[in-house]
Coordinates of C-alpha atoms and ligand atoms in Angstrom, one line a residue:
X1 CA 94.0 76.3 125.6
X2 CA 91.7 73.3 125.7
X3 CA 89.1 72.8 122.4
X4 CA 86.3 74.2 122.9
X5 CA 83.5 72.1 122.6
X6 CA 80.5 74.2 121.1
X7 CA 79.8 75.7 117.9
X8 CA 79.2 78.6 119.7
X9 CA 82.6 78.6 121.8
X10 CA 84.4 77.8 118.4
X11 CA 82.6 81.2 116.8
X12 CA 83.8 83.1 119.4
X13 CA 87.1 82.1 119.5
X14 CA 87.7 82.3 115.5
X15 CA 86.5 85.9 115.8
X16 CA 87.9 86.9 118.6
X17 CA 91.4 85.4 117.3
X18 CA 90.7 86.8 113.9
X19 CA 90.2 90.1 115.0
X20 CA 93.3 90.0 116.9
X21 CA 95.5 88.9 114.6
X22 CA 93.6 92.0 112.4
X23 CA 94.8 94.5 114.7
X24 CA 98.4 92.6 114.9
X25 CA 99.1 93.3 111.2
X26 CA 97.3 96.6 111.0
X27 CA 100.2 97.6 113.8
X28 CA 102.8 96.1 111.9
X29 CA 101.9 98.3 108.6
X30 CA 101.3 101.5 110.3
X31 CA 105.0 101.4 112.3
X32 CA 106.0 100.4 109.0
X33 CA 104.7 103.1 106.8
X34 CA 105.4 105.6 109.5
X35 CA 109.0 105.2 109.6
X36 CA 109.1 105.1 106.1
X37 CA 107.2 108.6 105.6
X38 CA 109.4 110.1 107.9
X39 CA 112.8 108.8 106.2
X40 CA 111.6 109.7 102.9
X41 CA 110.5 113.0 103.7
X42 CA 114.2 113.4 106.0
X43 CA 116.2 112.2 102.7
X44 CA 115.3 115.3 100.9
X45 CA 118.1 117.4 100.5
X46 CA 120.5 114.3 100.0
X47 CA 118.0 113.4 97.2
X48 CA 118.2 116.7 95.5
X49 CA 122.0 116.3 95.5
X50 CA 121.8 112.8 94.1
X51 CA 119.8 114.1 91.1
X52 CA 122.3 117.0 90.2
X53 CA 125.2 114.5 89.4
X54 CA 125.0 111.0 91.6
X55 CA 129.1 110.5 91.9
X56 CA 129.9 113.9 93.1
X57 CA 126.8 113.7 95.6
X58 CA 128.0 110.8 97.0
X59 CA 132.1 112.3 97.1
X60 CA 130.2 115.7 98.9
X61 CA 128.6 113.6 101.6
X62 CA 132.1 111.6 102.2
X63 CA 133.9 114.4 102.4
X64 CA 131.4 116.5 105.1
X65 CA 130.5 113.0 106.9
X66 CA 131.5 111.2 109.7
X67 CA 134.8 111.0 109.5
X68 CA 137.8 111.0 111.9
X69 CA 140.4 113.8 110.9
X70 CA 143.1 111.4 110.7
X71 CA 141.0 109.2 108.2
X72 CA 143.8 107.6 105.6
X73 CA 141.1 107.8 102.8
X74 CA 141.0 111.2 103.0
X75 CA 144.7 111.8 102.0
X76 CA 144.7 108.9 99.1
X77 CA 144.0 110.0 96.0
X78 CA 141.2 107.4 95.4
X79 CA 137.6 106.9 93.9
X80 CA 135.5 107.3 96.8
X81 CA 132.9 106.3 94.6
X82 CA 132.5 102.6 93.6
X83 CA 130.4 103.3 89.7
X84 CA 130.5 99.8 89.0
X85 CA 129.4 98.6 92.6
X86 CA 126.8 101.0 92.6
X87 CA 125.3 100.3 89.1
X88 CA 125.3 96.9 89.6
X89 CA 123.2 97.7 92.8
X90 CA 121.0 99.7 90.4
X91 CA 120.6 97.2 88.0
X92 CA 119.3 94.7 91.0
X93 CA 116.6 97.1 91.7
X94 CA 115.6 97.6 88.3
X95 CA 115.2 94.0 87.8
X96 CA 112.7 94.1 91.1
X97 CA 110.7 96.8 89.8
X98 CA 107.4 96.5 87.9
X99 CA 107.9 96.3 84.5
X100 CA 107.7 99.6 83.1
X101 CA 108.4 100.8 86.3
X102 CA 111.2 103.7 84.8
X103 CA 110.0 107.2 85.4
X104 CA 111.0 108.7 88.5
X105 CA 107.5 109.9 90.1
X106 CA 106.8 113.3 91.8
X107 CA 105.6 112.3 94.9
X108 CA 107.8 112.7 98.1
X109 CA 107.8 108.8 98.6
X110 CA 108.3 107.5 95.7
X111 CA 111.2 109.0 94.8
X112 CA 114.0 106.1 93.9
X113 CA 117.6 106.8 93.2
X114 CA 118.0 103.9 91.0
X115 CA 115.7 105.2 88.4
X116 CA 118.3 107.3 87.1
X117 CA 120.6 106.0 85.0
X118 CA 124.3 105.6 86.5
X119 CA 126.1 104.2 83.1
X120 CA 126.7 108.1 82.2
X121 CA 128.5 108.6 85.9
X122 CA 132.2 109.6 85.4
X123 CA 133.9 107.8 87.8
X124 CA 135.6 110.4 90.3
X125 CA 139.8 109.7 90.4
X126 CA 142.5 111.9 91.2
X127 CA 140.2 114.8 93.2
X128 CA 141.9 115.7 96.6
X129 CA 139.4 114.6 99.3
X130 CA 138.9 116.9 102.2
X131 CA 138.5 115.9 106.1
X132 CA 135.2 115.8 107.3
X133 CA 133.4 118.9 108.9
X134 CA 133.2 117.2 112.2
X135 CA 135.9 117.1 114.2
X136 CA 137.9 114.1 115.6
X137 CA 134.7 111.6 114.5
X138 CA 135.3 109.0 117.3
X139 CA 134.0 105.9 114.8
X140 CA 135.6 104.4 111.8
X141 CA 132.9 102.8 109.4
X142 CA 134.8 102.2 106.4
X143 CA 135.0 98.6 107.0
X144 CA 131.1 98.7 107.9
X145 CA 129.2 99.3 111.0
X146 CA 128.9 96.1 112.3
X147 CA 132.6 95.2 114.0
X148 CA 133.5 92.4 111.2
X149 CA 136.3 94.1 109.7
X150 CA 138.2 94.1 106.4
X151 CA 137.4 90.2 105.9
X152 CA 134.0 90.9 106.4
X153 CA 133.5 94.4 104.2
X154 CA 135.2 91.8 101.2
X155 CA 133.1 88.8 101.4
X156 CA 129.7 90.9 101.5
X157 CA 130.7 92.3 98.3
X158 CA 131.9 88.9 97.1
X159 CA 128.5 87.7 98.0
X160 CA 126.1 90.2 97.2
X161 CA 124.1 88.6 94.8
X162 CA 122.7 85.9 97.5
X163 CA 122.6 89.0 99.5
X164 CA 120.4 90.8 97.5
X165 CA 118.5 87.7 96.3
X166 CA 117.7 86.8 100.7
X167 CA 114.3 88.8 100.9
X168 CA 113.0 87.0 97.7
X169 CA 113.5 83.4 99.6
X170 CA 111.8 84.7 102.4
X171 CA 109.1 86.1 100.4
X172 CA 108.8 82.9 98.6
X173 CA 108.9 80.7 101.6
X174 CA 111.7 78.9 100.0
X175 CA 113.5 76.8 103.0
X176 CA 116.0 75.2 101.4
X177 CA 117.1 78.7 100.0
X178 CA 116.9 80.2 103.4
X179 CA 119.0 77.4 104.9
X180 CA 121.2 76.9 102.1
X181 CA 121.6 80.7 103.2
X182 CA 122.1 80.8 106.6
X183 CA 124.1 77.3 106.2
X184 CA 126.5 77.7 104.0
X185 CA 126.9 81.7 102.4
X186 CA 126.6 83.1 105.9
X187 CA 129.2 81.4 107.5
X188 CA 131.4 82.1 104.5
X189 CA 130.9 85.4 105.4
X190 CA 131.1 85.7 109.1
X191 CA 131.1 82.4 111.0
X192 CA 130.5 83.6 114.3
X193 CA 127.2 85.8 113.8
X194 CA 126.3 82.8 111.5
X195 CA 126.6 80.5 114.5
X196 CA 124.4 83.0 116.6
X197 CA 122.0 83.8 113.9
X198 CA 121.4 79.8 113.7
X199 CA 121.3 79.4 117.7
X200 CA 118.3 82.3 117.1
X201 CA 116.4 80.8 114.4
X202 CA 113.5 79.2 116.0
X203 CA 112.4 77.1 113.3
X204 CA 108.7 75.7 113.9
X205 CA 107.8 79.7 114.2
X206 CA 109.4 81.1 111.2
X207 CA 108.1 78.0 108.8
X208 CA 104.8 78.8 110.2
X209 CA 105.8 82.7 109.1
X210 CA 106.9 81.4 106.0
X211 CA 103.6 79.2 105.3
X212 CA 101.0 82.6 106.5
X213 CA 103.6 84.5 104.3
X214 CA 101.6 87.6 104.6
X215 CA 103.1 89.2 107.3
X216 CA 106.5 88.7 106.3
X217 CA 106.0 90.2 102.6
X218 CA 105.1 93.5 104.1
X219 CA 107.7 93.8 105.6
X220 CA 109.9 92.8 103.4
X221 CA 108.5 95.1 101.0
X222 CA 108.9 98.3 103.5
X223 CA 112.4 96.8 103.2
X224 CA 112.9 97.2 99.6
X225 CA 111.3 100.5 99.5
X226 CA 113.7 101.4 102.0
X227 CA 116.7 100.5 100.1
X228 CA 115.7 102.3 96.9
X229 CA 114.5 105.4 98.1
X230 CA 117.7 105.9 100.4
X231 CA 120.5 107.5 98.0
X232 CA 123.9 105.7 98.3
X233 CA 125.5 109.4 99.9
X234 CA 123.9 108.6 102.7
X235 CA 125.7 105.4 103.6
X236 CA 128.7 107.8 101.9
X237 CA 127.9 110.6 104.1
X238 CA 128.5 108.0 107.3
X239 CA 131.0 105.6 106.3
X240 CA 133.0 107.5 103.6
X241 CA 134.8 105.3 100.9
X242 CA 132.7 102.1 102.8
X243 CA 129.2 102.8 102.4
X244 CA 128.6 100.8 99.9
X245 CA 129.9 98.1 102.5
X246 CA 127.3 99.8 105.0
X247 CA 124.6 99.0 103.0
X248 CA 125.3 95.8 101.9
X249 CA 125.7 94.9 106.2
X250 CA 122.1 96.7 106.5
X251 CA 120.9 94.3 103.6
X252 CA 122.1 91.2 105.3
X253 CA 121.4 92.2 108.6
X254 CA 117.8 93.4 108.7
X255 CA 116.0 90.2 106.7
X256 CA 118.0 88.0 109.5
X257 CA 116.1 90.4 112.5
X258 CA 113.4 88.2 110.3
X259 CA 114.4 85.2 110.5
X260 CA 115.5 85.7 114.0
X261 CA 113.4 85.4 116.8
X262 CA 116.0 85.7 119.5
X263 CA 117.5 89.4 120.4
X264 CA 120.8 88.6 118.5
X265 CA 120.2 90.7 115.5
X266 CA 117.7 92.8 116.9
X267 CA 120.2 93.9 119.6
X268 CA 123.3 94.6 117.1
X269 CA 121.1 96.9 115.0
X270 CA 119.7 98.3 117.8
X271 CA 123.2 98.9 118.6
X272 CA 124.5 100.5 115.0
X273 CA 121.4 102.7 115.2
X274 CA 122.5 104.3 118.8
X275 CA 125.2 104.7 117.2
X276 CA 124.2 106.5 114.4
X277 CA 122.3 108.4 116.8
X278 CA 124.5 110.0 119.4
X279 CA 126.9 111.8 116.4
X280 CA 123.9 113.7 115.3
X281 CA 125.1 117.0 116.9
X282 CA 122.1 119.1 117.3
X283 CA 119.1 116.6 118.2
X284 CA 117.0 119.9 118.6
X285 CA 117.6 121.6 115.2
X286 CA 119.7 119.1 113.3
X287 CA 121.3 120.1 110.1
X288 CA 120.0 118.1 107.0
X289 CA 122.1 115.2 106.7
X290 CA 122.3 114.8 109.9
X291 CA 118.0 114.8 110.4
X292 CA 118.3 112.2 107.5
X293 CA 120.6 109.8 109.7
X294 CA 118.4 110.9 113.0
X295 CA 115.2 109.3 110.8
X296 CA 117.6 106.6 109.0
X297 CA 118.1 105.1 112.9
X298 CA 114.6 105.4 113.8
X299 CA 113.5 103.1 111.1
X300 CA 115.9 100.3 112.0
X301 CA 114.8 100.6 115.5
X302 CA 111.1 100.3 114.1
X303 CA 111.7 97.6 111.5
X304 CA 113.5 95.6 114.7
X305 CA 110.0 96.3 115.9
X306 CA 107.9 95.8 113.6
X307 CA 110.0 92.2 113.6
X308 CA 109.3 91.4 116.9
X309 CA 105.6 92.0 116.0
X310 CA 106.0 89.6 113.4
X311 CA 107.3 87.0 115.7
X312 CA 104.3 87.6 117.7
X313 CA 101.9 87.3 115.5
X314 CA 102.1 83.4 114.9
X315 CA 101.4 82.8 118.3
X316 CA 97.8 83.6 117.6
X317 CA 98.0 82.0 114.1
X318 CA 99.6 79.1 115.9
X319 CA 96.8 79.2 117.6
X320 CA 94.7 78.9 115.3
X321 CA 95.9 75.9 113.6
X322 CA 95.9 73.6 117.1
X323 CA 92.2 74.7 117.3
X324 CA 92.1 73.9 113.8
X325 CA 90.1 77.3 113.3
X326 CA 88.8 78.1 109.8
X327 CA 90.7 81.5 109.7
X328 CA 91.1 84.3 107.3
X329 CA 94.7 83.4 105.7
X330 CA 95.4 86.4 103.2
X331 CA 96.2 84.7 99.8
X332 CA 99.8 84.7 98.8
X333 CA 101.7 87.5 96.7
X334 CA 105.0 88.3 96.1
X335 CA 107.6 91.3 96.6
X336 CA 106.8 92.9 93.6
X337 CA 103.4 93.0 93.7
X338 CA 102.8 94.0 97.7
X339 CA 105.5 96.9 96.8
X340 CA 103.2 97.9 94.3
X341 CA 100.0 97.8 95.9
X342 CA 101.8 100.1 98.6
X343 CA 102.8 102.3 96.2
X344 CA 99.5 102.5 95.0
X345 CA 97.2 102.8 98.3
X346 CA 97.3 107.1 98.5
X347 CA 95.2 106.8 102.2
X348 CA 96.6 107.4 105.4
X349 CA 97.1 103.9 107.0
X350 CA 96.1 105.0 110.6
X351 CA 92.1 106.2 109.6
X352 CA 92.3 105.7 105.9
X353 CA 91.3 109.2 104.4
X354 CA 92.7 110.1 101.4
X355 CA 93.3 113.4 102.3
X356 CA 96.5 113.0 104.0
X357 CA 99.1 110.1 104.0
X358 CA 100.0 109.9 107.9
X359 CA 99.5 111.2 111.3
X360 CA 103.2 112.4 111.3
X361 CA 103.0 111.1 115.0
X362 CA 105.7 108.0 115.4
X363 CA 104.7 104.9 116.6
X364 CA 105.7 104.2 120.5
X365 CA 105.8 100.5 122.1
X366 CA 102.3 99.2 123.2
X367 CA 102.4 96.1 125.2
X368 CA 98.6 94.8 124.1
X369 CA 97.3 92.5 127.1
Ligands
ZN401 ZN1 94.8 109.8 108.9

């Protein structure tokens, strides 16, 4: 677009930009919060297991998961249950968490496994495992979801911390972290997606991301709050002794749909989600865990989304800056403090009334002119 010339012509085009990049982040939160009602008020019954005793929760949704009859697991007597793995997550999340942040809160979506204490978890040896209620499960996820393997399950649990520690570099706009990141940890992890994820990283668009920040931190917040209200048994229920594998994959792989702008990432979890979503066996009148994995592959669909609406929103910030526009920048925050501010906001976040917290109605795909 040529400069425009006028005042006038520059008014209109601040505010007319401004107002578009308005409704661009307002459509970003609302897909967000939707799909993050719905999973939370889908995890339900796996988070009234998790509060009666969190190890044998997480054994129970193994044992009636996805799992193919012949399953090797299932015969060994083994811990199903990684206590240490899983506390160590815990203690990650803790650290993240306002300070003072402890009590577990009645309401539906704010409910956070974490907040109870795992150091009093007995860890579960020596119990005969059952086969799973489904028969002849045609997947095997427990080496992860994501086709890398044995190698692959090891080195995300060799690496977790930088794993856990990638949305905080985003959310800081740290680029030497991120490329550090996608440089030199991802490839030690998996080479090849490393080599695609870099081939996808468009990076004038995602240090202009990193620079509006805004944008970014909410979603990377929804991300958190995703990770802490989901209770380990449900990676357990769908990749038995591997789910803590599963989620540490879904950690990696959903801050690099990020940092991706091309469909690499976005189609592999697009592609884990179908999955997901063609062994829930009665899409009409689903039984509980399997309405929580229905809602579980929505969201990643919708955070791929909510990605790409991301991406698209620093085309008109982009615009901005070449027009050298004095625009509304929202000033910067950090993970901690946008998680708590939507913890905080009670109104519904498609017409604000405090009434009610959503429209229950999921978000489609709107191509906006
Ligand atoms: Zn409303």
């Amino acid at each position: 677009m040529k400069k425009p010339v006028s005042p006038i012509a520059i008014e209109l085009l601040t505010r007319e930009l401004a107002y578009q990049a308005k409704e661009q982040r307002e459509s970003i939160v609302l897909r967000l919060h939707s799909a993050f009602l719905h999973l939370t008020e889908a995890l339900q019954p796996l988070r009234e297991m998790w509060q009666g005793s969190g190890a044998a929760a997480y054994q129970a949704a193994a044992e009636c998961g996805w799992n193919p009859l012949q399953a090797k697991w299932l015969r060994a007597k083994r811990s199903v249950f990684n206590a240490e793995l899983w506390g160590s997550v815990a203690d990650t999340m803790r650290q993240g968490a306002q300070p003072g942040d402890e009590t577990q809160s009645a309401e539906a979506d704010e409910w956070v496994w974490w907040k109870g204490r795992l150091g009093g978890l007995p860890a579960i040896t020596g119990i005969k495992l059952l086969p799973g209620t489904l028969p002849d499960a045609p997947h095997d996820f427990s080496h992860g979801a994501f086709g890398g393997g044995v190698t692959f399950a090891a080195r995300l649990q060799e690496h977790r911390a930088a794993i856990f520690g990638l949305p905080a570099l985003i959310a800081n706009g740290d680029r030497q972290g991120i490329d550090d990141f996608l440089e030199r940890v991802l490839p030690a992890m998996r080479p090849k997606l490393a080599r695609e994820v870099l081939a996808s990283h468009n990076r004038r668009m995602i240090d202009q991301l990193l620079a509006e920040q805004d944008s970014m931190l909410t979603w990377l917040a929804y991300m958190e709050m995703v990770f802490e209200s989901v209770p380990p048994s449900l990676y357990a229920h769908l990749a038995g002794p591997g789910g803590a594998t599963l989620m540490l994959e879904l950690r990696l792989m959903l801050p690099l749909a990020l940092l991706c702008s091309g469909p690499v990432i976005g189609h592999a979890i697009h592609e884990v989600a179908n999955h997901l979503e063609c062994f829930v066996e009665d899409e009409e009148d689903p039984s509980p865990l399997d309405a929580a994995v229905a809602e579980f592959a929505h969201l990643l669909v919708d955070f791929v989304r909510a990605a790409n609406e991301v991406h698209e929103l620093e085309e008109l910030l982009s615009e901005a800056r070449i027009e050298e526009l004095d625009f509304p920048f929202v000033p910067r925050s950090d993970l901690r403090t946008r998680k708590a501010a939507i913890r905080r906001d009670k109104s519904c976040r498609a017409c604000g009334s405090l009434e009610h917290r959503g429209h229950g109605v999921r978000m489609g795909t709107v191509a906006y002119e």
